[in-house]
Each structure stands twice: as structure tokens, then as C-alpha cells.
CSV table of C-alpha atoms in Angstrom, one decimal:
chain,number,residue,atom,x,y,z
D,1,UNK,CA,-8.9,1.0,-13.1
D,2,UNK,CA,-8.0,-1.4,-10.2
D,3,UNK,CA,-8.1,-1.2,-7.3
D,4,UNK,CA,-4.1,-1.6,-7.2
D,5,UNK,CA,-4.2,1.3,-9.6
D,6,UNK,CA,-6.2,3.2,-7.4
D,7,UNK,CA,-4.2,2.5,-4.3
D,8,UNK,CA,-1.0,3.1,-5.9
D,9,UNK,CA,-2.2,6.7,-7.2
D,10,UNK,CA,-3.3,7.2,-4.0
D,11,UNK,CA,-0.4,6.8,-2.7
D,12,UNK,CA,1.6,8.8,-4.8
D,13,UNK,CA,-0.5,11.4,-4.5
D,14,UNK,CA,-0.1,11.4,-0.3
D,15,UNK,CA,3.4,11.4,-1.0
D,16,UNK,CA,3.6,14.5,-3.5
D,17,UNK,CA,1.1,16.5,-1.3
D,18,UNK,CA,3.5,16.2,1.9
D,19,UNK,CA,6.6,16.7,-0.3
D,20,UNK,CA,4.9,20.0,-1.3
D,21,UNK,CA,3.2,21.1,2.4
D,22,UNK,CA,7.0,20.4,3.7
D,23,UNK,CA,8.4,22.9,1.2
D,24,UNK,CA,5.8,25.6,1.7
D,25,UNK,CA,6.2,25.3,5.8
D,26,UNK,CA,10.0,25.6,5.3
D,27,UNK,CA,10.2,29.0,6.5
D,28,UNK,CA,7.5,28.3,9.6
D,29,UNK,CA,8.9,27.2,12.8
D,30,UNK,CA,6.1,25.1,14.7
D,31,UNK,CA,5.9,21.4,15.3
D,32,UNK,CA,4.3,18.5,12.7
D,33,UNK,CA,1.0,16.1,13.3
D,34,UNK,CA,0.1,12.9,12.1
D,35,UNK,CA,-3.3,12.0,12.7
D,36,UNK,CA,-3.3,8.0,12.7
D,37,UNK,CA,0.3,6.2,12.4
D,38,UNK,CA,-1.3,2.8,10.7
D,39,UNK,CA,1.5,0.9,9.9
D,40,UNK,CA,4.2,3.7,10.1
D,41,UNK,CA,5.2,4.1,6.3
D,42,UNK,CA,3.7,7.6,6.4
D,43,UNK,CA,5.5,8.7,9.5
D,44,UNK,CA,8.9,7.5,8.4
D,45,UNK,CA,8.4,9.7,5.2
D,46,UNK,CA,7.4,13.0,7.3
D,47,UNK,CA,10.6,11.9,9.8
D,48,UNK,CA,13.0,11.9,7.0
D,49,UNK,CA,11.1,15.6,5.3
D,50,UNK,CA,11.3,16.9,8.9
D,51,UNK,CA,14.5,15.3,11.0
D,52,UNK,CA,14.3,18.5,12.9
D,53,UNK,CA,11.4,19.1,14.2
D,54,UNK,CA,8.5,17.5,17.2
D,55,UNK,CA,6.5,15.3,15.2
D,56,UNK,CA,3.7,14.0,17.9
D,57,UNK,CA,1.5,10.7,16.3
D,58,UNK,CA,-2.2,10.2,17.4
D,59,UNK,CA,-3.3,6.3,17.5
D,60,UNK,CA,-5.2,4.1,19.0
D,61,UNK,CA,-3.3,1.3,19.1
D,62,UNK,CA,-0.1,0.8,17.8
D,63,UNK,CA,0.4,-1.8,15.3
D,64,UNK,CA,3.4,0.0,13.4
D,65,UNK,CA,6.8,-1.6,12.1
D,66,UNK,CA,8.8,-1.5,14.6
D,67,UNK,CA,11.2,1.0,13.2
D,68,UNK,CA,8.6,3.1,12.7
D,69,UNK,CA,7.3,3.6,16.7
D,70,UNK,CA,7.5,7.0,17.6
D,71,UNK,CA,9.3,7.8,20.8
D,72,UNK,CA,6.7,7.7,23.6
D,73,UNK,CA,6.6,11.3,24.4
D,74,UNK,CA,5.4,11.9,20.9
D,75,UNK,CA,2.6,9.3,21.3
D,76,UNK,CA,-0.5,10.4,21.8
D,77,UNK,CA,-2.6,7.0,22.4
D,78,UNK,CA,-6.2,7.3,22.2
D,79,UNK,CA,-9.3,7.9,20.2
D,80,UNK,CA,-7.9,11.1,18.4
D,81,UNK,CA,-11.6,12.9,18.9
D,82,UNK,CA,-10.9,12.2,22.8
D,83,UNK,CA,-7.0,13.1,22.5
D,84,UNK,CA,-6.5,16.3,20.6
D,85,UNK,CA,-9.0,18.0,23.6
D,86,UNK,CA,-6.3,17.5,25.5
D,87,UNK,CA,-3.5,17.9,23.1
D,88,UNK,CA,-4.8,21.4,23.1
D,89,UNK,CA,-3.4,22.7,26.3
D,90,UNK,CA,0.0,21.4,24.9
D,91,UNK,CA,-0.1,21.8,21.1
D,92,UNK,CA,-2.6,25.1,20.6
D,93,UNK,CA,-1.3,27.0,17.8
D,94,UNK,CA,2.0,25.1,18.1
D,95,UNK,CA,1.9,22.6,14.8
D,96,UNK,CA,3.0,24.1,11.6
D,97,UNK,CA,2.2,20.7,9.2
D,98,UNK,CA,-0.8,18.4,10.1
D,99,UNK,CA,-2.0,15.4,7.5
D,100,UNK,CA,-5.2,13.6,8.5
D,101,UNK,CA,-5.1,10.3,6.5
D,102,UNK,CA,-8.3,8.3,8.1
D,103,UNK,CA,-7.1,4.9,5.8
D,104,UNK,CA,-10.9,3.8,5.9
D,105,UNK,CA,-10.6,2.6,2.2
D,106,UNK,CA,-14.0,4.3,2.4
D,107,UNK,CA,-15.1,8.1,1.5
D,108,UNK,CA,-18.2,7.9,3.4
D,109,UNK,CA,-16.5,7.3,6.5
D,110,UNK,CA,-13.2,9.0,6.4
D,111,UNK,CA,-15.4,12.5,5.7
D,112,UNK,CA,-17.4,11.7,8.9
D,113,UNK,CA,-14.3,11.4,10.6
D,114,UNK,CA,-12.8,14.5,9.2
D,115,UNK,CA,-15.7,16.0,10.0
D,116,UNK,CA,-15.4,15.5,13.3
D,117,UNK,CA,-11.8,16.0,14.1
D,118,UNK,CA,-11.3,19.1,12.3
D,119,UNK,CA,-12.4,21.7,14.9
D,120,UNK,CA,-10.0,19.9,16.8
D,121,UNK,CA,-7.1,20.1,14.7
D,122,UNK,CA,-7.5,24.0,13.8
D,123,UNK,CA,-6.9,25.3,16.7
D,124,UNK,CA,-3.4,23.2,17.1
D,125,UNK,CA,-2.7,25.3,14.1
D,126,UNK,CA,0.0,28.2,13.8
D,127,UNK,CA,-1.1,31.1,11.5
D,128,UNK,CA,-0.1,30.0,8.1
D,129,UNK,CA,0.2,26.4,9.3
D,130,UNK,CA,-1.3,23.6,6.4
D,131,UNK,CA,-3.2,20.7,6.4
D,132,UNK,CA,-2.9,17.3,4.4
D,133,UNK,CA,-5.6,15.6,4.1
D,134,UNK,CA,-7.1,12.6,2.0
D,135,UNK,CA,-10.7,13.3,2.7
D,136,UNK,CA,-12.0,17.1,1.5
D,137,UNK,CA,-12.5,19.1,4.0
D,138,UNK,CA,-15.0,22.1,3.6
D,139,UNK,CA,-14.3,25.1,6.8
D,140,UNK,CA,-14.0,28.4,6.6
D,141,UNK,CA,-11.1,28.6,8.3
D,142,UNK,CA,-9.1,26.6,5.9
D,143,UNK,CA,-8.2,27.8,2.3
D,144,UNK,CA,-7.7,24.9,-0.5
D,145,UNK,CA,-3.9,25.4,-1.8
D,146,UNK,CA,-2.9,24.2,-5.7
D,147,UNK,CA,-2.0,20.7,-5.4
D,148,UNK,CA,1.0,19.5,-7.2
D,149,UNK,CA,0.6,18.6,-11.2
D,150,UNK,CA,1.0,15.3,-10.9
D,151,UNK,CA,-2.1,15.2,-8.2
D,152,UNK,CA,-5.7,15.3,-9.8
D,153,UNK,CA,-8.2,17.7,-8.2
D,154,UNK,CA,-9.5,16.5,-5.0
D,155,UNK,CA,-7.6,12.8,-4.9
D,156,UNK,CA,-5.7,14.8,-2.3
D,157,UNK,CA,-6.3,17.7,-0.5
D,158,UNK,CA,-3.6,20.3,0.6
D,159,UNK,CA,-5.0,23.2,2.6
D,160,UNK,CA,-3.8,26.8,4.3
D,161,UNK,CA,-4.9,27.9,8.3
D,162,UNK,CA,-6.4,31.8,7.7
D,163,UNK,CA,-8.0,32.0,11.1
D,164,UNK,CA,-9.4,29.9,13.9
D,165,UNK,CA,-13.2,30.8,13.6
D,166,UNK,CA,-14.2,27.9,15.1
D,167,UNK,CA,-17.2,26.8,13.3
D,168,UNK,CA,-18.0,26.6,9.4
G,1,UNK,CA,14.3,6.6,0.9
G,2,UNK,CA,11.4,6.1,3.5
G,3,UNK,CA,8.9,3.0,4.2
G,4,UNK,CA,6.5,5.0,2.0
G,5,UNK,CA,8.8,5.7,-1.3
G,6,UNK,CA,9.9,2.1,-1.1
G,7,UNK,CA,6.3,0.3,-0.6
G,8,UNK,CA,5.2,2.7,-3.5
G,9,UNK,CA,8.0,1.8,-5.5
G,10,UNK,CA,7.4,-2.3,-5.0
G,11,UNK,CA,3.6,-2.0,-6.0
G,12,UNK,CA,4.7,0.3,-9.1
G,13,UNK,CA,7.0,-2.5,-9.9
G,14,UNK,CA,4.5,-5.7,-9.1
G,15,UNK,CA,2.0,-3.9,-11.0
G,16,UNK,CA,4.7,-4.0,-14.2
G,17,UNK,CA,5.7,-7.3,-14.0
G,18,UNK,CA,2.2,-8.3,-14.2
G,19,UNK,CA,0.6,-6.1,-16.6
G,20,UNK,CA,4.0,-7.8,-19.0
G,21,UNK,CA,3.0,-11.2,-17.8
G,22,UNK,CA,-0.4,-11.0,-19.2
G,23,UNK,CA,1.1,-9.6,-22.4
G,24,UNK,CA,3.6,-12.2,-22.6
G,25,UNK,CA,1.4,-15.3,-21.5
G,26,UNK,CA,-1.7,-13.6,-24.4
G,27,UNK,CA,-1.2,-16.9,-26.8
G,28,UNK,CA,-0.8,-18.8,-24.0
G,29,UNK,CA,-3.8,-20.8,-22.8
G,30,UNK,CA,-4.1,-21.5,-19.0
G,31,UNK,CA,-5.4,-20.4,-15.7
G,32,UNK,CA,-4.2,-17.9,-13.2
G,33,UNK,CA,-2.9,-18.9,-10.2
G,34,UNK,CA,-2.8,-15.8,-7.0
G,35,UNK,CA,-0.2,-17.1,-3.8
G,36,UNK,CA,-1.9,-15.0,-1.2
G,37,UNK,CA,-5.3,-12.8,-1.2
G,38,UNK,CA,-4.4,-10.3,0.8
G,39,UNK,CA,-6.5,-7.6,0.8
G,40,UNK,CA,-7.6,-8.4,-2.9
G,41,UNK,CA,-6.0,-5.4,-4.7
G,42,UNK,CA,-3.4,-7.6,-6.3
G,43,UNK,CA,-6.2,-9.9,-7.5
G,44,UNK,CA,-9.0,-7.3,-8.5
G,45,UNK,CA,-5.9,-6.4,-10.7
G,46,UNK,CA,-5.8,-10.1,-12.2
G,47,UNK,CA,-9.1,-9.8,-12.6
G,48,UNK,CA,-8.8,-7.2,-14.9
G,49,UNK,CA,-5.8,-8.2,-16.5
G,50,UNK,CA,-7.6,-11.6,-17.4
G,51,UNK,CA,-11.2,-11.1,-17.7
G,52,UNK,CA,-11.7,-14.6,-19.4
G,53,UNK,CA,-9.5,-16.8,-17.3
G,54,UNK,CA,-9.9,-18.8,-14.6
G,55,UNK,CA,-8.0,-17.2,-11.7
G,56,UNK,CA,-7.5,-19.7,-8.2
G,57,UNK,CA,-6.4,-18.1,-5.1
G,58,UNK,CA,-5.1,-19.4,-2.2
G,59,UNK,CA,-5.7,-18.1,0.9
G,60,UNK,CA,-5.1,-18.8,4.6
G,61,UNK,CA,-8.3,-17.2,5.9
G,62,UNK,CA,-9.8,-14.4,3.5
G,63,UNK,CA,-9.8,-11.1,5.4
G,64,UNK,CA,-10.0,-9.4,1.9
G,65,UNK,CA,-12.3,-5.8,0.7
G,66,UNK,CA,-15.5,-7.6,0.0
G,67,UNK,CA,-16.0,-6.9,-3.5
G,68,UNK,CA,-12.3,-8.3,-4.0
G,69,UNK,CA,-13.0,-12.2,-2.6
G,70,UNK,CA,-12.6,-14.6,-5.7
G,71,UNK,CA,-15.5,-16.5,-5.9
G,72,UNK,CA,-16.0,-19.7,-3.6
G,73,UNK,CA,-14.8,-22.8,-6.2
G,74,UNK,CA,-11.8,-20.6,-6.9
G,75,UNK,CA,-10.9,-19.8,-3.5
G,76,UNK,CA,-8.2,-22.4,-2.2
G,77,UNK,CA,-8.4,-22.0,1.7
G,78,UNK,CA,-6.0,-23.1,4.0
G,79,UNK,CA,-1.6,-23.5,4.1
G,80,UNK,CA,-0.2,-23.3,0.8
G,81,UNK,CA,2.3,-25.6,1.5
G,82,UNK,CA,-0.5,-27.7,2.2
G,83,UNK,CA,-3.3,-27.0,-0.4
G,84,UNK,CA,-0.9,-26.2,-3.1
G,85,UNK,CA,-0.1,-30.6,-3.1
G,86,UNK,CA,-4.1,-31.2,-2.7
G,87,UNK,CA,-4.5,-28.9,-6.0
G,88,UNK,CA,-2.1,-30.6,-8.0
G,89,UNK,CA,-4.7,-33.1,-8.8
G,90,UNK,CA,-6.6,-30.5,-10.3
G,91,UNK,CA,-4.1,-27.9,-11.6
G,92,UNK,CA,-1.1,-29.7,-12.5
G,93,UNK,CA,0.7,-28.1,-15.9
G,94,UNK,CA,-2.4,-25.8,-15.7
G,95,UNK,CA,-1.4,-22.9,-14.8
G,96,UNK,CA,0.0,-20.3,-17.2
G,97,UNK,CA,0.9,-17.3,-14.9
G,98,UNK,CA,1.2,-18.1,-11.0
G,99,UNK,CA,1.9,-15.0,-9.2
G,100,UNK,CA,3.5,-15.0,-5.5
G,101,UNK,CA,4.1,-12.1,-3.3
G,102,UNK,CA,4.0,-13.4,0.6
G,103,UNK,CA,4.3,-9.4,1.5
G,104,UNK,CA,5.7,-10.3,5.0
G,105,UNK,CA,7.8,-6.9,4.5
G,106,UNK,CA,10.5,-8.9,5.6
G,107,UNK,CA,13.1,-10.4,2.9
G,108,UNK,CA,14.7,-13.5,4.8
G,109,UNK,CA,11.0,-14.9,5.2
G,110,UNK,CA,9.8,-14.5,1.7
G,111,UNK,CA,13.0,-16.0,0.7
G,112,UNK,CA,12.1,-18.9,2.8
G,113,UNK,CA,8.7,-19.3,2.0
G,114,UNK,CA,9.5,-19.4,-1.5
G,115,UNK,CA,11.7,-22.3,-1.1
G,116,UNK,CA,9.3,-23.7,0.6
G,117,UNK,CA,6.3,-23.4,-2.1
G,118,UNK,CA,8.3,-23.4,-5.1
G,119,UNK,CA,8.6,-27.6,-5.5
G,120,UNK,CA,4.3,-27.4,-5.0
G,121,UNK,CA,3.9,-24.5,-7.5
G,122,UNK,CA,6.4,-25.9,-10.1
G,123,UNK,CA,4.4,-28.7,-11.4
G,124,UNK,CA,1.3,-26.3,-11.8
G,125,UNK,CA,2.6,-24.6,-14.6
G,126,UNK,CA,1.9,-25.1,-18.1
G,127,UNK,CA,5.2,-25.5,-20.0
G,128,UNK,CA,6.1,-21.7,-21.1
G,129,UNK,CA,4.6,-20.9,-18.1
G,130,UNK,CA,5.4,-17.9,-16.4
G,131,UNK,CA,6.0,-17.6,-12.4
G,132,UNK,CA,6.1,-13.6,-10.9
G,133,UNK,CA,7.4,-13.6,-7.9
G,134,UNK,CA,8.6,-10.6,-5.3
G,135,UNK,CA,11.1,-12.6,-3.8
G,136,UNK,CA,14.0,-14.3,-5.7
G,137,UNK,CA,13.8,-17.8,-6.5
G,138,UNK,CA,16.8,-20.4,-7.8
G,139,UNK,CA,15.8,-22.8,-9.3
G,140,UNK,CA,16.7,-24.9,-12.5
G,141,UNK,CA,13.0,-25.3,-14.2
G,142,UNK,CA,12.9,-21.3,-14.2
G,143,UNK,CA,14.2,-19.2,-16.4
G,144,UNK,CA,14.4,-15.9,-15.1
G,145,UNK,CA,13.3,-13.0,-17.9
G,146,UNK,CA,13.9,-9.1,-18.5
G,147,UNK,CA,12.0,-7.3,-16.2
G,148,UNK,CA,10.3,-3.8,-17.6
G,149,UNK,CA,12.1,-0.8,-17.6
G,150,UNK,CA,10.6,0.6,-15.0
G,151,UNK,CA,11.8,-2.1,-12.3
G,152,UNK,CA,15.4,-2.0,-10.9
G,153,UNK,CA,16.8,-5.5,-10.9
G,154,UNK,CA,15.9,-7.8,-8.0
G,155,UNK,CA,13.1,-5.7,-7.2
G,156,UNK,CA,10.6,-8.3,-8.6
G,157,UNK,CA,11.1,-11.2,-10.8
G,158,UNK,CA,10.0,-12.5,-13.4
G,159,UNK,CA,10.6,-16.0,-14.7
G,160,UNK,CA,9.4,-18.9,-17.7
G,161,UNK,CA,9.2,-22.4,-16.7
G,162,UNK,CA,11.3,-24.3,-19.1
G,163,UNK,CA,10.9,-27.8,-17.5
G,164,UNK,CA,9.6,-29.8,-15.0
G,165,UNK,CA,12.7,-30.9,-12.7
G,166,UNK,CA,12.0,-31.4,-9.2
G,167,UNK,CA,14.6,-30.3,-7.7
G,168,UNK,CA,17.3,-27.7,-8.1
């Protein structure tokens, strides 16, 4: 397999896991997080499966499209493990859909970084809320959901907030 | 349709036009010419595609994954509109599959960029050459071909060379 293969099931399989986590939040009020906005692709798809609702965008620089800027109260600029600290006074328990997509184009790294922003992200979480994520994320607190079909086991991860211990 | 369905859609349908190419260019002898490195993906998928061929790339500066930079008397560095006259020497009616795909996400400048390098790339290719190309190209000395199935028209092309005119 290629690496074009590999980046294209990849990114089919991001797709198909937030197409899903949008269906299962329908019926959960609460706001939606994007952890790194990259070039912006990933944000316009979770603007068009959420036209309704807050969706805030940790970066550290922006270097989207253009059309793909999210309006500056939405922002938060920063290293996200220095930003969602103080997202927390605004955000706690407020986001129903969060999707952590670190982009490294390396495992090693993107699970050190998941490893490290995951307390912070959990307590943002509303009872029920889910989180996408590329990189597997092992926490008590968090319950692996069924990915879609066309998703092999662990390409993707897709998984359920059942309480906000706060350590594994 | 967001940034993300249509990006995943254009590398589903560059990935088909090549993996046809090869198929259609198999009795075809010749070497490989890559229009832009990138970040290699494109060309680690050449690389597959045609293990035993020689495959040239050229590059402005190589920012590529490391295991994905072509080896260094392949690697054409600099302006293609500059190196691609300099490798005529070398290449000319050498080439059996030239591949082009300037990915500037905008339309109007791929369009003019490909005006711009088709004259240089033209007399590269081996007669029954084939030219795959994102953005559209007129020109005489190419035929254009059916695309796969999978690809909506004008998403990429696909053309033969059927002579060597020099201008439109």
C-alpha cells in the first residue's frame, strides 16, 4: 500500500467517523471542538454537519484557506496543552462533539500528544458527549464506540464520555 | 460538499487515472516523469506502480516525508519551467507517462501553469505517450482519453500524445 493509499483511507475514514459522531450527538445540545484546524478541510466538513451549533478551533497558528478561518471568537490561538486550561472556565462540560486529529504523519508522536491533551479535553465534555480521534486513546473515562463498516478497527477511533474521573 | 469530501474525492480520482496509466502505458517502454514532489505520496505511489522504471522528479526545493525523496540523479531541482528545457537534452521522447498535478488548490493557476509547462513537457514524451494531468490542457499533440469510471469528467485528465507539434 502507498502511502497515497494510506492517506486517502485515512481520510475517508476521519470523514465516516465524524459523519457517524454527528448522527449519534443529534439529540445532545452542547457545542463542537476541533483540536488543530491545519488547513481547514476538516473544519469546513464539521461546519456544514453542524451549521447550528458553536464550533470553537484550537491552533497555533493559522495557516487555513481562507474560507476556512473561523470567526475570531471561535479561535482559540495557542499551544492547545496551554489553551484548553483556560478554555475550561468557558467550555467545562459544554462541547457535545470533540475530534483530536494531531496530523503528525507519525503514531509515536500524535499518541504523546493525545496523551497529554486528553485530561484536558474530558472535562469540556457533556455527559454523553464523543470523541474523534485519529490516535487511540486508552482512559477510563472514555468508552470505545463501534466504528462504522467501512472503518477498520483502530484506523480511527470514535469514543463515548461515561464520567470525568480524571485520571486513567 | 466540504473542502474535505472534495480533496478526498480529487486523490480517489488522481489515484485512478494513474493506477490506468500504468495499465495502459504496460507495453510501453519509457521513464516516468513526476511535475511536483510534494510531499512524496503521489510519487511513493509511482514508485509502486513502476517498480522497474526510471522515475525523474522535479522539484522546486524537496520538503518531502523522508522516506518519499526520489533518489538524488533523479531528482530535478529547481523551476520547471526552467529545468524541464535543461532536461530535454536528456529526456526528450523519453518519457512514457508524465504526471502533473501543481495542487495549488486554486484552478485559474493550474490552468496557467499548465500552459506554461506544457510546450517543455511535450517533447519528453515518447510517441503513445501518456500525460495525467489535474488541470485541463488544449492542446493539439494530446489526445485526451476515457477517464475510469470512478472519475466525473474534468475532474482529472487523462491524455495520449499523438504528435510532436509545438504549438497549439
Amino acid at each position: 500500500m502507498s502511502r497515497l493509499d494510506s492517506f486517502i483511507r485515512r481520510l475517508e475514514a476521519q470523514r465516516a467517523c465524524l459523519d457517524l459522531a454527528a448522527h449519534l450527538v443529534r439529540e445532545l445540545d452542547g457545542d463542537v471542538l476541533e483540536l488543530g484546524l491545519g488547513n481547514g478541510r476538516t473544519y469546513d466538513h464539521l461546519r456544514q454537519l453542524f451549521p447550528d451549533r458553536k464550533i470553537y478551533v484550537c491552533e497555533r497558528q493559522v495557516a487555513a484557506h481562507p474560507n476556512c478561518v473561523p470567526p475570531a471568537e471561535f479561535l482559540i490561538l495557542g499551544d492547545m496543552r496551554d489553551t484548553l486550561l483556560s478554555a475550561r472556565k468557558a467550555l467545562a462540560r459544554r462541547v457535545a462533539l470533540a475530534h483530536l486529529d494531531p496530523a503528525t504523519g507519525e503514531g509515536a508522536a500524535s499518541r504523546a500528544l493525545a496523551a497529554e491533551v486528553t485530561p484536558l479535553i474530558i472535562p469540556l465534555l457533556r455527559p454523553g458527549g464523543l470523541l474523534v480521534s485519529e490516535p487511540a486513546i486508552a482512559w477510563d473515562g472514555l468508552s470505545p464506540l463501534p466504528l462504522p463498516k467501512s472503518v477498520a478497527p483502530g484506523r480511527y477511533n470514535l469514543y463515548r464520555c461515561v464520567s470525568y474521573q480524571s485520571s486513567p
